[in-house]
Structure formats: C-alpha cells, structure tokens
C-alpha cells in the first residue's frame, strides 16, 4: 500500500511539475502569439484558419471545491484496505479459473473417450501379424530335365509343393508341408493346372507372433526403464492367451511367377501363373501338450475334415532352347514364389485387459515411450491454462483496478469515446479560442 501511495504521489508531483512548465510555455506562446498576431493582423485574408490558445484563471469557488474534494480523497484513500483489493483479485481469478476448468470437464471426458478409442486401435493392431518371403530356398527349376516334346510338357516335374517353417526365439513355432494333389492329376493334362494339399501342420500358439506388440512400436527392450511391477505386467501380456484372444487363425498365401522365351523370341517376364491360400483356425481344445498338430493321413483315416487349399496354378512354361534346328528343346522352367504368412485373432472384450482398459492403455503407452509418459489430463489442463492465461490475468487484475479506482473517486464515471467538454467555468470563461478565423467560446 505504501508503494501504491508513493507511486500516486510521484505521479501527482510529476503532473504538477509538467503543468507548471506547460503554463510557462503557454504564457510564452501567448506573448509570442500576440506579437505574431500584431505582425500578421493585416494579412488575415491570406490564411484559411489558425488556432490561438489562452489560459483561463480559476475562480476562488472552484478552487475551494477542488481543495475540498482533495481533502476527502486523502482521508478515504488512507482507509482503503489491502484485503479489499486482494479479495477482488482472488474473486475474479477464481471465477475465471473455475470457468476455464468447468469448460474443460467436458473436454476431459473427450480425452478419456479418445484414450479408449486409441486403446481399441492398439489392441486390434496387436491381433495381426503379417510377414512375407520373396526368395525361396531350394530348387528353382520346375522340371528336372529338358523336354523335346513342348513348352508345357509336365514330364520330370521337380516341384512338389513347399515346406514353410517359422521360428521364434530358437523355437520352431510353425511348420506347414504342402504337396501336389495327386488325386487331381487329370487337370494337369487337361487344363495345364496343378493343385496343392496340406499334409502336415505343427503350430505352437504360445510361441507365436501374437500378440504383435511391434505393430504398436513396442519391443522387448521397451520395458527396460519400467518398474518391477510394470515388467511383471509386460511378462503377463506378452504371450498368447486363449482367454484374452479369441479365434486365432494361421493363414498362408502363395503366388507363383515365371519367366520364359518362346519360339518367336518373345520374352515373358515375371508372369503370375497362379495363387494358393489356406486358413487354419486354431482351437485350444485341439492342442496336444500346448501344440496344434495336423496330419492329413490321420484326418482321412478318422474321417475328419481336412485343411482345404484354395486356388490353382498353371504349370510353369519351359523356355525355348534351339540347340539345333533339327532337334528343338525346351528348358527346365524357371519360377519364383512369394509366400505371405499371417496370424490373426480377436481380443476378448470381456477379458481382464478389456475390463481394466485404462490401466492397460497407460502401460502400453509407457512401454511405447520407454517408460517416459506424461499424464494426458494434467498436460491438457496446463496447456489450456497457458492458452487462457491472458483471460485469467485480466479477470484477476480488472476487479483490483476497478476497486482502486472506486476508492479513489467514488463519483467518477468511466469515459469512453469522445472527450468531455472542458474549460467550463464559473465566473470565468475560456477566451481566445478561434477556429477557421472565428472566435469560439470567447468573450
């Protein structure tokens, strides 16, 4: 309060000093303007307008009224309490903050909804694993010998399906063995096509690539900065669980391509000849010592359903090789394959992770960010407070300024826009005010 009084007194002294200097300057201007007026009086017609200002002398009645007001002001100003100003500031600030936070309650509800949506998307991503192989080991010749019969001669076929093997952490997680379907060889000679059957499947679901946390940028090294409790949580969710995940399916898709040249020296490059696909649903009831095992021979023997391979493929064309004009021949048939392995499932919306989805969401985010994560609610509130700090500060200080102004001058009204009329006198008038050559408000 002392500082406030000192500031006001200093401003008054400064104003008085400037007013005194201004009076001297104006008096000087008055004397000077009289001289100028005397010099140019005869040439007024040459000027369209000019201004002349004179100072009015305040009468005793008005001076006494101002002195009385000053005495009352000083008396009331001393009685003003700091607590009143602080209370006004606190009231305005709290109201502004409450208004901001009140609006944010709805926004926080939206944050939680966004979190759940993000969690659902993360769960769906971890339920899909896809990998592909462009190069296949082993024989690249579809036939074992040349042919003198023709480009589609199926004799001496070297190709008899594929064996797909996948390992994880040194364990053979999946093995699928496919062979050419010998029960449909007539299609090979009638339509130049062959088919495949699945003879063997060995699948270890608890060593599979599901759940696929890498789809959410979470790896085994993500939990190094986590606490012991959080590491235990990671060890709990990082392995496949038939209670948490439903309907696991192993899928394989094979595309076969070939390149060859014919008798007219026309080159065919990477032509797709056919595709095969198979889906193997895995049931927990079918596991033997935690391993899914399928043998086609056993399924047929026990009259059980066999795994169906969809699709077909043309036999690989042989390239023309004219060793001599009298004895043309065709090559061994070049081919290549693209194999795509995928594992899919669905997360159980009734399982523990779904029931405690918010905790699971926070853990997944922490692991994705290596244990470093901020509270989204607090971060959002702080961000909102920073964005609205101008409004809040205005709400804090405006009541204080209004309170001070009211204490200083209880009868004063805020003047906005044009300036009020000044210079009205009681017993004295403003003299010498002229605009456009006309004297206004003067004698």
Short mmCIF file of C-alpha atoms in Angstrom, two decimals:
data_model
loop_
_atom_site.label_atom_id
_atom_site.label_comp_id
_atom_site.label_asym_id
_atom_site.label_seq_id
_atom_site.Cartn_x
_atom_site.Cartn_y
_atom_site.Cartn_z
CA UNK A 1 0.00 0.00 0.00
CA UNK A 2 2.90 2.35 0.80
CA UNK A 3 4.34 1.67 -2.61
CA UNK A 4 0.98 2.44 -4.20
CA UNK A 5 0.75 5.77 -2.30
CA UNK A 6 4.29 6.68 -3.25
CA UNK A 7 3.54 5.93 -6.87
CA UNK A 8 0.42 8.12 -6.84
CA UNK A 9 2.22 10.99 -5.07
CA UNK A 10 5.08 10.75 -7.54
CA UNK A 11 2.68 10.92 -10.44
CA UNK A 12 0.96 13.95 -8.92
CA UNK A 13 4.26 15.73 -8.39
CA UNK A 14 5.28 14.90 -11.91
CA UNK A 15 1.95 16.19 -13.22
CA UNK A 16 2.23 19.44 -11.23
CA UNK A 17 5.74 19.95 -12.48
CA UNK A 18 4.70 19.36 -16.06
CA UNK A 19 1.66 21.59 -15.59
CA UNK A 20 3.90 24.41 -14.32
CA UNK A 21 6.24 24.01 -17.23
CA UNK A 22 3.27 23.91 -19.56
CA UNK A 23 1.88 27.13 -18.07
CA UNK A 24 5.14 28.91 -18.66
CA UNK A 25 5.27 27.62 -22.19
CA UNK A 26 1.70 28.62 -22.88
CA UNK A 27 2.26 32.08 -21.41
CA UNK A 28 5.27 32.36 -23.62
CA UNK A 29 3.21 31.30 -26.57
CA UNK A 30 0.59 33.87 -25.61
CA UNK A 31 3.08 36.68 -25.61
CA UNK A 32 4.69 35.39 -28.73
CA UNK A 33 1.36 34.85 -30.46
CA UNK A 34 0.34 38.41 -29.65
CA UNK A 35 3.40 39.63 -31.39
CA UNK A 36 2.77 37.38 -34.32
CA UNK A 37 -0.85 38.41 -34.39
CA UNK A 38 0.18 42.01 -34.42
CA UNK A 39 2.54 41.35 -37.29
CA UNK A 40 0.08 39.39 -39.43
CA UNK A 41 -3.17 41.09 -38.48
CA UNK A 42 -3.28 42.93 -41.74
CA UNK A 43 -2.84 39.74 -43.74
CA UNK A 44 -5.58 37.53 -42.22
CA UNK A 45 -7.22 37.06 -45.60
CA UNK A 46 -4.17 35.05 -46.68
CA UNK A 47 -4.85 32.27 -44.05
CA UNK A 48 -7.86 29.94 -44.17
CA UNK A 49 -7.66 29.13 -40.42
CA UNK A 50 -5.40 29.29 -37.40
CA UNK A 51 -5.60 28.49 -33.69
CA UNK A 52 -4.92 30.61 -30.66
CA UNK A 53 -5.00 29.31 -27.07
CA UNK A 54 -5.14 31.33 -23.88
CA UNK A 55 -5.18 30.13 -20.29
CA UNK A 56 -8.18 30.82 -18.08
CA UNK A 57 -7.79 31.81 -14.47
CA UNK A 58 -9.67 29.61 -11.99
CA UNK A 59 -12.04 31.44 -9.69
CA UNK A 60 -11.99 31.05 -5.91
CA UNK A 61 -15.20 28.98 -5.70
CA UNK A 62 -13.96 26.25 -7.98
CA UNK A 63 -10.58 26.21 -6.34
CA UNK A 64 -12.23 25.73 -2.93
CA UNK A 65 -14.35 22.89 -4.31
CA UNK A 66 -11.29 21.08 -5.65
CA UNK A 67 -9.46 21.52 -2.35
CA UNK A 68 -12.43 20.07 -0.51
CA UNK A 69 -12.52 17.07 -2.83
CA UNK A 70 -8.77 16.53 -2.37
CA UNK A 71 -9.15 16.51 1.43
CA UNK A 72 -11.95 13.95 1.26
CA UNK A 73 -9.96 11.81 -1.19
CA UNK A 74 -6.87 11.71 1.02
CA UNK A 75 -8.95 10.76 4.06
CA UNK A 76 -10.77 7.94 2.22
CA UNK A 77 -7.62 6.76 0.46
CA UNK A 78 -5.87 6.16 3.78
CA UNK A 79 -8.74 3.98 4.99
CA UNK A 80 -8.59 1.71 1.96
CA UNK A 81 -7.62 -1.89 2.89
CA UNK A 82 -5.26 -4.14 1.01
CA UNK A 83 -7.55 -7.04 1.79
CA UNK A 84 -10.34 -5.50 -0.28
CA UNK A 85 -8.12 -5.35 -3.35
CA UNK A 86 -6.77 -8.84 -2.74
CA UNK A 87 -10.28 -10.15 -2.26
CA UNK A 88 -11.36 -8.61 -5.56
CA UNK A 89 -8.36 -10.10 -7.33
CA UNK A 90 -8.93 -13.52 -5.77
CA UNK A 91 -12.62 -13.48 -6.60
CA UNK A 92 -12.03 -12.53 -10.21
CA UNK A 93 -9.17 -15.01 -10.64
CA UNK A 94 -11.02 -17.92 -9.06
CA UNK A 95 -14.09 -17.21 -11.15
CA UNK A 96 -12.04 -17.17 -14.34
CA UNK A 97 -10.22 -20.40 -13.43
CA UNK A 98 -13.50 -22.09 -12.50
CA UNK A 99 -14.98 -21.05 -15.82
CA UNK A 100 -12.00 -22.47 -17.71
CA UNK A 101 -11.93 -25.71 -15.72
CA UNK A 102 -15.70 -26.04 -15.98
CA UNK A 103 -15.42 -25.96 -19.73
CA UNK A 104 -12.57 -28.44 -19.55
CA UNK A 105 -14.64 -31.07 -17.71
CA UNK A 106 -16.36 -31.87 -20.97
CA UNK A 107 -13.01 -31.82 -22.74
CA UNK A 108 -11.56 -34.28 -20.22
CA UNK A 109 -14.44 -36.63 -20.94
CA UNK A 110 -13.50 -36.37 -24.59
CA UNK A 111 -9.89 -37.19 -23.70
CA UNK A 112 -10.98 -40.38 -21.98
CA UNK A 113 -13.09 -41.31 -24.99
CA UNK A 114 -10.11 -40.69 -27.28
CA UNK A 115 -7.94 -42.81 -25.00
CA UNK A 116 -10.35 -45.73 -25.22
CA UNK A 117 -10.53 -45.42 -28.98
CA UNK A 118 -6.73 -45.34 -29.15
CA UNK A 119 -6.57 -48.40 -26.85
CA UNK A 120 -9.01 -50.29 -29.08
CA UNK A 121 -6.91 -49.48 -32.13
CA UNK A 122 -3.77 -50.67 -30.36
CA UNK A 123 -5.46 -53.92 -29.35
CA UNK A 124 -6.62 -54.52 -32.91
CA UNK A 125 -3.12 -53.92 -34.26
CA UNK A 126 -1.57 -56.41 -31.85
CA UNK A 127 -4.04 -59.00 -33.12
CA UNK A 128 -2.45 -59.06 -36.60
CA UNK A 129 0.96 -60.29 -37.69
CA UNK A 130 2.00 -60.38 -41.37
CA UNK A 131 5.32 -61.38 -42.86
CA UNK A 132 6.36 -62.25 -46.40
CA UNK A 133 9.21 -64.07 -48.13
CA UNK A 134 10.32 -63.08 -51.61
CA UNK A 135 13.07 -65.65 -52.07
CA UNK A 136 12.61 -69.36 -51.58
CA UNK A 137 15.45 -71.72 -50.77
CA UNK A 138 15.88 -74.90 -52.76
CA UNK A 139 15.31 -75.91 -56.38
CA UNK A 140 14.41 -73.08 -58.78
CA UNK A 141 13.72 -75.39 -61.71
CA UNK A 142 10.15 -76.60 -62.04
CA UNK A 143 11.35 -79.66 -64.04
CA UNK A 144 14.42 -81.80 -63.56
CA UNK A 145 15.18 -82.40 -67.25
CA UNK A 146 14.87 -80.72 -70.63
CA UNK A 147 11.97 -81.60 -72.89
CA UNK A 148 11.86 -82.25 -76.63
CA UNK A 149 8.06 -82.51 -76.58
CA UNK A 150 6.92 -78.95 -75.92
CA UNK A 151 6.93 -75.94 -73.57
CA UNK A 152 4.17 -77.34 -71.31
CA UNK A 153 5.42 -80.90 -71.07
CA UNK A 154 4.78 -81.91 -67.40
CA UNK A 155 7.26 -84.76 -67.54
CA UNK A 156 10.04 -84.91 -64.95
CA UNK A 157 8.42 -82.34 -62.64
CA UNK A 158 10.79 -81.29 -59.93
CA UNK A 159 8.32 -79.15 -57.97
CA UNK A 160 6.14 -80.90 -55.37
CA UNK A 161 4.75 -78.17 -53.14
CA UNK A 162 6.57 -76.34 -50.33
CA UNK A 163 7.55 -76.67 -46.69
CA UNK A 164 7.11 -73.49 -44.70
CA UNK A 165 8.87 -73.14 -41.36
CA UNK A 166 8.85 -70.21 -38.94
CA UNK A 167 10.94 -69.87 -35.81
CA UNK A 168 10.82 -67.53 -32.87
CA UNK A 169 13.45 -67.30 -30.14
CA UNK A 170 15.08 -70.50 -31.36
CA UNK A 171 11.81 -72.48 -31.30
CA UNK A 172 10.09 -73.76 -34.44
CA UNK A 173 6.80 -72.01 -34.00
CA UNK A 174 5.18 -73.14 -37.25
CA UNK A 175 5.75 -75.83 -39.87
CA UNK A 176 3.47 -76.41 -42.87
CA UNK A 177 4.15 -79.06 -45.51
CA UNK A 178 2.23 -78.92 -48.82
CA UNK A 179 2.42 -81.32 -51.79
CA UNK A 180 0.87 -81.53 -55.24
CA UNK A 181 -2.57 -83.09 -55.10
CA UNK A 182 -2.10 -86.40 -56.94
CA UNK A 183 -5.85 -87.07 -56.88
CA UNK A 184 -6.37 -84.35 -59.49
CA UNK A 185 -3.62 -85.08 -61.98
CA UNK A 186 -6.12 -85.18 -64.82
CA UNK A 187 -6.43 -81.40 -64.55
CA UNK A 188 -2.71 -81.14 -65.24
CA UNK A 189 -3.09 -82.81 -68.66
CA UNK A 190 -6.50 -81.35 -69.49
CA UNK A 191 -6.07 -77.78 -68.23
CA UNK A 192 -2.30 -77.46 -67.61
CA UNK A 193 -3.02 -76.77 -63.94
CA UNK A 194 -1.99 -78.34 -60.66
CA UNK A 195 -3.37 -78.17 -57.09
CA UNK A 196 -1.91 -78.44 -53.61
CA UNK A 197 -2.89 -80.22 -50.41
CA UNK A 198 -1.69 -79.71 -46.84
CA UNK A 199 -0.06 -82.85 -45.43
CA UNK A 200 1.37 -81.58 -42.12
CA UNK A 201 0.88 -78.64 -39.77
CA UNK A 202 2.68 -78.09 -36.46
CA UNK A 203 1.85 -74.84 -34.65
CA UNK A 204 2.83 -73.61 -31.19
CA UNK A 205 0.43 -70.75 -30.37
CA UNK A 206 2.21 -69.79 -27.13
CA UNK A 207 5.39 -69.17 -29.11
CA UNK A 208 3.63 -67.40 -31.96
CA UNK A 209 4.00 -63.80 -33.09
CA UNK A 210 0.74 -62.91 -31.36
CA UNK A 211 0.17 -60.58 -29.66
CA UNK A 212 2.13 -58.45 -32.10
CA UNK A 213 3.29 -55.55 -29.93
CA UNK A 214 5.74 -54.38 -32.56
CA UNK A 215 2.75 -53.16 -34.55
CA UNK A 216 2.41 -50.56 -31.76
CA UNK A 217 6.17 -49.84 -31.72
CA UNK A 218 6.63 -51.87 -28.53
CA UNK A 219 9.57 -54.26 -28.41
CA UNK A 220 11.15 -56.46 -25.79
CA UNK A 221 13.55 -53.64 -24.92
CA UNK A 222 10.69 -51.24 -24.19
CA UNK A 223 10.36 -52.39 -20.58
CA UNK A 224 13.98 -51.81 -19.54
CA UNK A 225 13.11 -48.46 -17.93
CA UNK A 226 9.93 -49.76 -16.29
CA UNK A 227 9.42 -50.67 -12.66
CA UNK A 228 9.34 -54.26 -11.39
CA UNK A 229 5.55 -54.19 -11.27
CA UNK A 230 5.36 -52.93 -14.85
CA UNK A 231 7.82 -55.61 -16.01
CA UNK A 232 5.64 -58.25 -14.42
CA UNK A 233 2.71 -56.78 -16.31
CA UNK A 234 4.67 -56.98 -19.57
CA UNK A 235 5.53 -60.63 -18.91
CA UNK A 236 1.84 -61.29 -18.34
CA UNK A 237 0.53 -59.78 -21.56
CA UNK A 238 3.44 -60.53 -23.94
CA UNK A 239 2.42 -64.17 -24.51
CA UNK A 240 -0.60 -65.52 -26.29
CA UNK A 241 -3.54 -66.27 -24.01
CA UNK A 242 -6.69 -68.02 -25.25
CA UNK A 243 -8.68 -66.15 -22.62
CA UNK A 244 -7.51 -62.73 -23.82
CA UNK A 245 -7.60 -63.61 -27.52
CA UNK A 246 -10.21 -65.48 -29.47
CA UNK A 247 -10.38 -67.23 -32.83
CA UNK A 248 -6.66 -67.39 -33.74
CA UNK A 249 -6.07 -68.22 -37.40
CA UNK A 250 -2.88 -69.07 -39.27
CA UNK A 251 -3.03 -68.08 -42.95
CA UNK A 252 -0.65 -68.68 -45.83
CA UNK A 253 -0.85 -67.21 -49.34
CA UNK A 254 1.44 -68.30 -52.17
CA UNK A 255 1.86 -66.61 -55.55
CA UNK A 256 3.87 -68.31 -58.30
CA UNK A 257 5.60 -66.34 -61.08
CA UNK A 258 7.59 -67.44 -64.11
CA UNK A 259 9.69 -66.01 -66.95
CA UNK A 260 10.30 -67.66 -70.32
CA UNK A 261 11.02 -67.14 -74.01
CA UNK A 262 9.10 -68.78 -76.87
CA UNK A 263 9.95 -69.89 -80.40
CA UNK A 264 9.34 -66.36 -81.75
CA UNK A 265 11.93 -64.96 -79.32
CA UNK A 266 9.20 -63.21 -77.35
CA UNK A 267 10.10 -62.76 -73.70
CA UNK A 268 7.57 -63.07 -70.88
CA UNK A 269 8.90 -61.65 -67.62
CA UNK A 270 7.52 -62.36 -64.13
CA UNK A 271 4.11 -63.55 -65.26
CA UNK A 272 1.82 -64.62 -62.43
CA UNK A 273 0.68 -68.19 -63.05
CA UNK A 274 -1.50 -68.80 -60.03
CA UNK A 275 -2.11 -68.46 -56.30
CA UNK A 276 -2.81 -70.73 -53.34
CA UNK A 277 -4.22 -69.79 -49.97
CA UNK A 278 -5.12 -71.66 -46.83
CA UNK A 279 -6.52 -70.77 -43.43
CA UNK A 280 -6.03 -72.86 -40.33
CA UNK A 281 -8.27 -71.99 -37.38
CA UNK A 282 -6.72 -72.96 -34.06
CA UNK A 283 -8.83 -74.18 -31.15
CA UNK A 284 -7.50 -74.62 -27.63
CA UNK A 285 -9.33 -77.94 -27.43
CA UNK A 286 -7.23 -79.28 -30.32
CA UNK A 287 -3.89 -78.65 -28.63
CA UNK A 288 -1.72 -81.57 -27.56
CA UNK A 289 0.75 -80.51 -24.90
CA UNK A 290 0.18 -76.89 -25.96
CA UNK A 291 0.89 -77.75 -29.63
CA UNK A 292 -1.52 -77.88 -32.55
CA UNK A 293 -0.73 -80.89 -34.79
CA UNK A 294 -2.41 -81.86 -38.05
CA UNK A 295 -1.72 -84.79 -40.36
CA UNK A 296 -3.77 -85.22 -43.50
CA UNK A 297 -3.44 -89.00 -43.37
CA UNK A 298 -4.85 -89.11 -39.82
CA UNK A 299 -7.73 -86.81 -40.74
CA UNK A 300 -8.68 -89.04 -43.69
CA UNK A 301 -8.31 -92.17 -41.59
CA UNK A 302 -10.59 -90.79 -38.87
CA UNK A 303 -12.96 -89.27 -41.42
CA UNK A 304 -12.30 -85.81 -40.10
CA UNK A 305 -12.33 -82.58 -42.12
CA UNK A 306 -9.11 -81.85 -43.97
CA UNK A 307 -7.46 -78.48 -44.43
CA UNK A 308 -8.51 -77.06 -47.80
CA UNK A 309 -6.08 -75.20 -50.03
CA UNK A 310 -7.89 -72.74 -52.29
CA UNK A 311 -6.60 -71.77 -55.71
CA UNK A 312 -4.69 -73.37 -58.55
CA UNK A 313 -1.71 -72.67 -60.78
CA UNK A 314 -0.69 -73.27 -64.40
CA UNK A 315 2.30 -75.49 -64.91
CA UNK A 316 5.44 -73.46 -65.46
CA UNK A 317 6.23 -72.93 -69.19
CA UNK A 318 9.58 -74.11 -70.44
CA UNK A 319 11.77 -71.67 -72.36
CA UNK A 320 12.54 -72.48 -75.99
CA UNK A 321 16.14 -73.62 -76.45
CA UNK A 322 17.04 -74.37 -80.10
CA UNK A 323 20.19 -76.43 -79.62
CA UNK A 324 19.86 -77.41 -83.27
CA UNK A 325 17.30 -76.74 -85.97
CA UNK A 326 16.60 -80.44 -86.37
CA UNK A 327 16.10 -81.14 -82.64
CA UNK A 328 14.46 -78.23 -80.76
CA UNK A 329 14.18 -78.45 -76.97
CA UNK A 330 12.67 -76.62 -74.07
CA UNK A 331 14.26 -75.83 -70.71
CA UNK A 332 13.55 -76.77 -67.11
CA UNK A 333 11.14 -73.94 -66.34
CA UNK A 334 12.21 -71.01 -64.17
CA UNK A 335 9.86 -69.91 -61.40
CA UNK A 336 9.78 -67.96 -58.18
CA UNK A 337 7.34 -67.64 -55.33
CA UNK A 338 6.08 -65.05 -52.91
CA UNK A 339 4.81 -66.50 -49.64
CA UNK A 340 2.89 -64.42 -47.12
CA UNK A 341 2.37 -65.74 -43.60
CA UNK A 342 -0.15 -64.10 -41.31
CA UNK A 343 -1.52 -64.73 -37.86
CA UNK A 344 -4.72 -63.07 -36.77
CA UNK A 345 -7.08 -63.19 -33.82
CA UNK A 346 -9.59 -61.05 -31.93
CA UNK A 347 -9.13 -59.59 -28.48
CA UNK A 348 -11.72 -60.60 -25.93
CA UNK A 349 -13.77 -57.55 -24.82
CA UNK A 350 -14.76 -59.43 -21.65
CA UNK A 351 -11.24 -60.36 -20.52
CA UNK A 352 -9.14 -58.70 -17.80
CA UNK A 353 -7.28 -56.29 -20.08
CA UNK A 354 -10.56 -55.03 -21.53
CA UNK A 355 -12.17 -54.65 -18.12
CA UNK A 356 -9.16 -52.62 -16.96
CA UNK A 357 -8.59 -50.95 -20.28
CA UNK A 358 -7.41 -47.63 -18.88
CA UNK A 359 -4.63 -49.22 -16.89
CA UNK A 360 -3.70 -51.35 -19.89
CA UNK A 361 -3.69 -48.25 -22.09
CA UNK A 362 -1.31 -46.39 -19.76
CA UNK A 363 1.02 -49.38 -19.60
CA UNK A 364 1.11 -49.75 -23.37
CA UNK A 365 1.86 -46.04 -23.81
CA UNK A 366 4.62 -46.21 -21.19
CA UNK A 367 6.22 -49.20 -22.92
CA UNK A 368 5.97 -47.49 -26.29
CA UNK A 369 7.73 -44.43 -24.84
CA UNK A 370 10.27 -46.46 -22.85
CA UNK A 371 8.71 -45.60 -19.51
CA UNK A 372 8.51 -41.86 -20.15
CA UNK A 373 4.98 -40.55 -20.37
CA UNK A 374 3.03 -37.56 -19.06
CA UNK A 375 -0.44 -37.54 -17.60
CA UNK A 376 -2.67 -36.54 -20.51
CA UNK A 377 -5.26 -34.93 -18.23
CA UNK A 378 -2.71 -32.72 -16.41
CA UNK A 379 -0.91 -31.87 -19.66
CA UNK A 380 -4.17 -30.84 -21.28
CA UNK A 381 -5.23 -28.68 -18.31
CA UNK A 382 -1.84 -26.96 -18.14
CA UNK A 383 -1.94 -26.36 -21.88
CA UNK A 384 -5.44 -24.89 -21.61
CA UNK A 385 -4.42 -22.67 -18.69
CA UNK A 386 -1.47 -21.38 -20.72
CA UNK A 387 -3.72 -20.68 -23.68
CA UNK A 388 -6.18 -18.78 -21.47
CA UNK A 389 -3.66 -17.05 -19.21
CA UNK A 390 -4.49 -13.65 -20.72
CA UNK A 391 -8.18 -14.08 -19.86
CA UNK A 392 -7.37 -15.30 -16.35
CA UNK A 393 -4.93 -12.47 -15.63
CA UNK A 394 -7.44 -9.95 -16.92
CA UNK A 395 -10.08 -11.43 -14.62
CA UNK A 396 -7.67 -11.21 -11.68
CA UNK A 397 -6.49 -7.63 -12.13
CA UNK A 398 -9.55 -5.94 -13.58
CA UNK A 399 -11.54 -6.20 -10.30
CA UNK A 400 -8.50 -4.87 -8.45
CA UNK A 401 -8.15 -1.86 -10.72
CA UNK A 402 -11.87 -1.20 -10.50
CA UNK A 403 -11.74 -1.40 -6.71
CA UNK A 404 -8.82 1.03 -6.55
CA UNK A 405 -10.50 3.41 -8.96
CA UNK A 406 -13.72 3.30 -6.97
CA UNK A 407 -11.85 4.06 -3.77
CA UNK A 408 -10.00 6.94 -5.40
CA UNK A 409 -13.09 8.52 -6.94
CA UNK A 410 -16.47 7.07 -5.99
CA UNK A 411 -18.35 9.56 -8.19
CA UNK A 412 -16.22 9.12 -11.27
CA UNK A 413 -17.73 7.50 -14.31
CA UNK A 414 -15.72 5.76 -16.96
CA UNK A 415 -15.46 7.90 -20.07
CA UNK A 416 -15.12 6.04 -23.32
CA UNK A 417 -15.05 7.63 -26.75
CA UNK A 418 -15.05 11.41 -27.24
CA UNK A 419 -13.51 13.69 -24.63
CA UNK A 420 -15.88 15.53 -22.34
CA UNK A 421 -16.22 19.27 -22.60
CA UNK A 422 -13.51 21.04 -20.65
CA UNK A 423 -12.95 24.61 -19.68
CA UNK A 424 -16.47 25.35 -18.35
CA UNK A 425 -16.04 27.99 -15.76
CA UNK A 426 -17.97 29.64 -13.04
CA UNK A 427 -17.35 33.33 -13.25
CA UNK A 428 -14.56 32.87 -15.76
CA UNK A 429 -14.64 31.82 -19.41
CA UNK A 430 -12.22 30.43 -21.94
CA UNK A 431 -11.02 33.23 -24.08
CA UNK A 432 -9.31 33.38 -27.39
CA UNK A 433 -10.35 30.04 -28.93
CA UNK A 434 -10.72 30.58 -32.65
CA UNK A 435 -11.37 28.06 -35.46
CA UNK A 436 -11.45 28.98 -39.11
CA UNK A 437 -10.96 32.60 -38.24
CA UNK A 438 -13.99 32.59 -35.86
CA UNK A 439 -13.55 33.03 -32.15
CA UNK A 440 -15.27 30.24 -30.18
CA UNK A 441 -16.22 30.33 -26.54
CA UNK A 442 -14.52 33.68 -26.08
CA UNK A 443 -15.75 36.98 -24.95
#
